[in-house]
């Protein structure tokens, strides 16, 4: 994959940038501090993943000087090609709609001038970003490791993209229903639909993450073997963070005691246990008003 041209408008500290990149050659960015090197890389990463590695608020990506304009916006455009397809044009526009009095954030995505969903474009560009913050994979919380797997898998695994999209949309709906049930404004029976959706999507996520880690372990073991002169063996163990059952783990985790994580599991293998966990924790989830 090669980005032939990158265009930025009102993105971070760039009012305007047009840059063409030479094909088949490495590109090194250099310059003084606060000149926009990091912002340029952030824009490429955002085009590939629809997420910023530095902030969870896309509003922060819009140039601050546009905040008093009728329609504050930031636009990123990449013209790219690869061996399988000719030149394509990916455009993402972030907007703050002020017409209703209170600002409403909008994200518009176009591929070759046709509007698309996020899940339609996240696998078009593949990027690898290494930052000092990546040490959080070891030192940070389970959420940091899930974010790493999500970012990687959404670029190469279509089933994962669809399952993650379904899961992230279903979870707040289920949580809202749990609160209504606690307030006696809804029936427990209504949970069955959302439980099924969460189970199906969540089981795909667990299965694909486990498969990803097995492949990562295979590759990492070889490199680690060379680094240690064969004196050590690196292993990776996946313990899905979902519900509490594993004693002494110090964190809430999916019940893996009945699953053999040393073999490759399918979503169908995981679904019965996932559904059973949701059922077992249902009373506490209703009391708290949130999926545990």
Coordinates of C-alpha atoms in Angstrom, one line a residue:
X1 CA 0.0 0.0 0.0
X2 CA 1.3 3.5 -0.9
X3 CA -0.1 6.9 -0.1
X4 CA 0.6 9.0 -3.1
X5 CA -0.9 12.3 -1.9
X6 CA -2.1 13.6 1.5
X7 CA -4.2 16.7 2.0
X8 CA -5.1 18.2 5.3
X9 CA -7.4 21.1 6.0
X10 CA -7.9 22.6 9.5
X11 CA -6.4 19.4 11.1
X12 CA -4.6 20.1 14.4
X13 CA -2.1 22.8 13.7
X14 CA -2.4 22.6 9.9
X15 CA -4.6 25.2 8.3
X16 CA -3.6 23.6 5.0
X17 CA -1.2 20.9 3.8
X18 CA -0.7 19.3 0.4
X19 CA 2.1 16.8 0.2
X20 CA 3.0 14.2 -2.4
X21 CA 5.0 11.1 -1.3
X22 CA 7.5 9.4 -3.5
X23 CA 6.6 5.8 -4.4
X24 CA 8.8 2.9 -3.2
X25 CA 11.0 5.0 -1.0
X26 CA 11.1 5.4 2.8
X27 CA 10.0 8.8 4.0
X28 CA 11.7 10.5 7.0
X29 CA 10.0 13.4 8.7
X30 CA 12.3 15.9 10.4
X31 CA 12.0 19.4 11.8
X32 CA 11.8 21.6 14.9
X33 CA 9.4 20.9 17.7
X34 CA 5.7 21.9 17.2
X35 CA 6.0 22.0 13.4
X36 CA 3.4 19.3 12.8
X37 CA 5.4 16.1 12.4
X38 CA 3.3 14.2 14.9
X39 CA 0.0 15.7 13.5
X40 CA 0.9 14.5 10.0
X41 CA 1.4 10.9 11.3
X42 CA -1.8 11.2 13.4
X43 CA -3.7 12.1 10.2
X44 CA -2.5 9.1 8.4
X45 CA -3.3 6.9 11.3
X46 CA -6.8 8.4 11.6
X47 CA -7.5 7.8 7.9
X48 CA -6.5 4.1 8.4
X49 CA -8.4 3.4 11.6
X50 CA -10.9 6.3 12.1
X51 CA -9.4 6.8 15.5
X52 CA -6.7 9.1 16.9
X53 CA -3.9 7.4 19.0
X54 CA -3.7 10.5 21.2
X55 CA -7.3 11.5 22.0
X56 CA -10.7 10.0 22.4
X57 CA -12.4 13.3 21.4
X58 CA -12.4 13.9 17.7
X59 CA -13.4 17.5 18.3
X60 CA -9.8 18.2 19.4
X61 CA -8.6 17.4 15.9
X62 CA -10.3 20.5 14.5
X63 CA -8.0 23.5 14.3
X64 CA -8.8 25.8 17.1
X65 CA -8.8 28.9 14.9
X66 CA -12.0 27.6 13.2
X67 CA -14.1 27.5 16.4
X68 CA -15.7 30.9 15.6
X69 CA -16.6 30.0 12.0
X70 CA -20.2 29.0 11.1
X71 CA -19.1 25.4 10.4
X72 CA -15.9 24.4 12.1
X73 CA -14.4 21.4 10.3
X74 CA -11.3 19.4 9.7
X75 CA -10.7 17.4 6.5
X76 CA -8.2 14.6 5.7
X77 CA -7.8 13.2 2.2
X78 CA -5.5 10.4 1.1
X79 CA -5.0 9.2 -2.4
X80 CA -3.5 5.7 -2.3
X81 CA -3.0 2.6 -4.3
X82 CA -1.8 -1.0 -3.8
X83 CA -1.1 -4.1 -5.9
X84 CA -4.8 -5.2 -5.9
X85 CA -6.5 -1.9 -6.8
X86 CA -5.8 1.3 -8.7
X87 CA -5.6 4.8 -7.2
X88 CA -8.4 5.4 -4.7
X89 CA -9.4 8.5 -2.7
X90 CA -10.4 8.4 0.9
X91 CA -11.8 11.5 2.5
X92 CA -12.8 12.0 6.2
X93 CA -14.4 15.3 7.3
X94 CA -15.1 16.1 11.0
X95 CA -17.6 18.9 11.5
X96 CA -19.2 20.8 14.4
X97 CA -22.8 21.7 13.3
X98 CA -23.8 25.0 15.1
X99 CA -27.1 25.5 13.3
X100 CA -29.2 24.2 16.2
X101 CA -27.7 26.5 18.8
X102 CA -25.7 23.7 20.5
X103 CA -22.8 22.1 18.7
X104 CA -23.3 18.7 17.2
X105 CA -20.4 16.7 16.1
X106 CA -20.5 14.9 12.7
X107 CA -18.1 12.6 10.9
X108 CA -18.5 12.1 7.1
X109 CA -16.5 9.5 5.2
X110 CA -16.2 9.2 1.4
X111 CA -14.4 6.7 -0.7
X112 CA -14.0 7.7 -4.3
X113 CA -16.7 10.5 -3.7
X114 CA -19.2 7.9 -2.4
X115 CA -20.4 8.1 1.3
X116 CA -19.3 5.1 3.4
X117 CA -19.5 3.8 6.9
X118 CA -16.5 3.6 9.1
X119 CA -16.6 -0.2 9.0
X120 CA -16.4 -0.1 5.2
X121 CA -13.1 1.7 5.1
X122 CA -11.0 0.8 8.1
X123 CA -9.2 -2.0 6.3
X124 CA -8.3 -0.1 3.2
X125 CA -5.1 1.4 4.7
X126 CA -2.9 -0.7 7.0
X127 CA -0.6 1.1 9.4
X128 CA 1.8 0.2 12.2
X129 CA 2.4 2.9 14.8
X130 CA 5.0 2.6 17.5
X131 CA 5.0 5.1 20.4
X132 CA 6.6 5.3 23.8
X133 CA 3.0 4.9 25.1
X134 CA 3.0 1.4 23.7
X135 CA 4.7 0.3 26.8
X136 CA 1.2 0.3 28.3
X137 CA 0.7 -3.0 26.6
X138 CA 2.8 -4.4 29.4
X139 CA 2.4 -1.9 32.1
X140 CA -1.1 -0.6 31.5
X141 CA -4.6 -1.8 32.1
X142 CA -6.5 -4.6 30.2
X143 CA -8.3 -1.8 28.3
X144 CA -4.9 -0.8 26.7
X145 CA -4.3 -4.3 25.5
X146 CA -7.9 -4.6 24.1
X147 CA -7.4 -1.3 22.3
X148 CA -4.2 -2.7 20.7
X149 CA -6.0 -5.8 19.5
X150 CA -9.0 -3.8 18.3
X151 CA -6.8 -1.4 16.3
X152 CA -4.8 -4.3 14.7
X153 CA -7.7 -6.6 13.9
X154 CA -10.0 -4.0 12.5
X155 CA -7.4 -3.4 9.7
X156 CA -7.2 -7.0 8.6
X157 CA -10.3 -8.9 9.8
X158 CA -13.7 -8.1 8.3
X159 CA -15.6 -10.3 10.7
X160 CA -13.9 -8.6 13.6
X161 CA -14.9 -5.2 12.3
X162 CA -18.6 -6.2 12.1
X163 CA -18.6 -7.9 15.5
X164 CA -16.9 -4.9 17.2
X165 CA -19.4 -2.5 15.6
X166 CA -22.4 -4.7 16.8
X167 CA -20.9 -5.1 20.3
X168 CA -20.2 -1.4 20.8
X169 CA -23.8 -0.5 19.7
X170 CA -25.4 -3.3 21.7
X171 CA -23.7 -2.6 25.0
X172 CA -25.1 0.8 25.7
X173 CA -28.6 -0.4 24.7
X174 CA -28.4 -3.3 27.1
X175 CA -27.1 -1.0 29.9
X176 CA -30.0 1.4 29.3
X177 CA -32.4 -1.5 29.6
X178 CA -30.8 -2.7 32.8
X179 CA -31.4 0.7 34.4
X180 CA -35.0 0.7 33.2
X181 CA -35.5 -2.8 34.7
X182 CA -34.0 -1.6 38.0
X183 CA -36.5 1.3 38.0
X184 CA -39.4 -1.1 37.3
X185 CA -40.0 0.5 33.9
X186 CA -39.1 -2.5 31.8
X187 CA -39.4 -6.3 32.0
X188 CA -36.5 -8.7 32.5
X189 CA -37.8 -10.7 29.5
X190 CA -36.7 -7.8 27.3
X191 CA -33.1 -8.7 28.0
X192 CA -33.1 -11.9 25.9
X193 CA -32.8 -10.0 22.6
X194 CA -29.9 -7.9 23.8
X195 CA -28.2 -10.9 25.5
X196 CA -28.3 -12.8 22.3
X197 CA -26.8 -10.0 20.3
X198 CA -24.1 -9.4 22.9
X199 CA -23.3 -13.1 23.1
X200 CA -22.9 -13.5 19.3
X201 CA -20.8 -10.4 18.8
X202 CA -18.7 -10.9 22.0
X203 CA -18.0 -14.5 21.2
X204 CA -16.6 -13.5 17.8
X205 CA -14.4 -10.9 19.5
X206 CA -13.0 -13.4 21.9
X207 CA -12.4 -16.1 19.3
X208 CA -10.6 -13.7 16.9
X209 CA -8.5 -12.2 19.7
X210 CA -7.4 -15.6 20.9
X211 CA -6.5 -16.6 17.3
X212 CA -4.6 -13.3 16.9
X213 CA -2.6 -13.9 20.0
X214 CA -1.7 -17.4 19.0
X215 CA -0.2 -16.0 15.8
X216 CA 1.5 -13.2 17.6
X217 CA 2.9 -15.6 20.1
X218 CA 4.3 -17.8 17.3
X219 CA 6.1 -14.8 15.7
X220 CA 7.2 -13.3 19.0
X221 CA 8.6 -16.6 20.3
X222 CA 11.0 -16.8 17.4
X223 CA 12.3 -13.2 18.0
X224 CA 12.5 -13.7 21.7
X225 CA 14.4 -16.9 21.3
X226 CA 17.0 -15.1 19.3
X227 CA 17.3 -12.2 21.8
X228 CA 17.8 -14.6 24.7
X229 CA 20.0 -17.1 23.0
X230 CA 17.4 -19.7 23.5
X231 CA 17.5 -19.5 27.3
X232 CA 13.9 -18.3 27.7
X233 CA 10.6 -19.1 26.1
X234 CA 8.0 -16.3 25.7
X235 CA 4.3 -17.3 26.0
X236 CA 1.2 -15.2 25.7
X237 CA -2.0 -16.2 27.5
X238 CA -5.4 -14.7 26.7
X239 CA -7.8 -14.3 29.6
X240 CA -10.9 -12.4 28.3
X241 CA -11.9 -9.6 30.6
X242 CA -15.6 -9.9 31.1
X243 CA -16.9 -11.5 34.3
X244 CA -15.4 -12.5 37.7
X245 CA -14.8 -16.2 38.3
X246 CA -11.1 -16.9 38.2
X247 CA -9.9 -16.8 41.8
X248 CA -6.8 -14.8 42.6
X249 CA -6.6 -13.1 39.3
X250 CA -7.1 -9.7 40.8
X251 CA -9.4 -8.5 38.0
X252 CA -12.8 -9.3 36.5
X253 CA -12.4 -11.9 33.9
X254 CA -14.4 -14.2 31.6
X255 CA -14.8 -17.7 33.0
X256 CA -12.2 -19.6 31.0
X257 CA -12.0 -22.6 33.3
X258 CA -14.3 -24.6 31.1
X259 CA -12.5 -23.6 27.9
X260 CA -9.3 -25.0 26.5
X261 CA -7.4 -21.8 25.4
X262 CA -4.5 -23.9 24.2
X263 CA -6.5 -24.9 21.1
X264 CA -8.1 -22.6 18.7
X265 CA -11.7 -21.9 19.7
X266 CA -14.6 -20.8 17.4
X267 CA -17.2 -18.3 18.3
X268 CA -19.6 -21.3 18.5
X269 CA -17.4 -22.9 21.2
X270 CA -17.5 -19.7 23.3
X271 CA -21.2 -18.8 22.9
X272 CA -22.7 -21.2 25.5
X273 CA -20.3 -20.0 28.2
X274 CA -20.7 -16.4 27.3
X275 CA -24.5 -16.7 27.5
X276 CA -24.3 -18.5 30.8
X277 CA -22.1 -15.8 32.3
X278 CA -24.6 -13.1 31.3
X279 CA -27.3 -15.1 32.9
X280 CA -25.4 -15.8 36.1
X281 CA -24.6 -12.1 36.6
X282 CA -28.0 -10.8 35.5
X283 CA -29.2 -9.9 39.0
X284 CA -26.1 -7.9 39.9
X285 CA -26.1 -6.2 36.5
X286 CA -29.7 -5.0 37.1
X287 CA -28.8 -3.7 40.5
X288 CA -25.9 -1.8 39.2
X289 CA -27.5 -0.8 35.9
X290 CA -24.5 -1.8 33.8
X291 CA -23.2 -4.9 32.1
X292 CA -20.4 -6.3 34.3

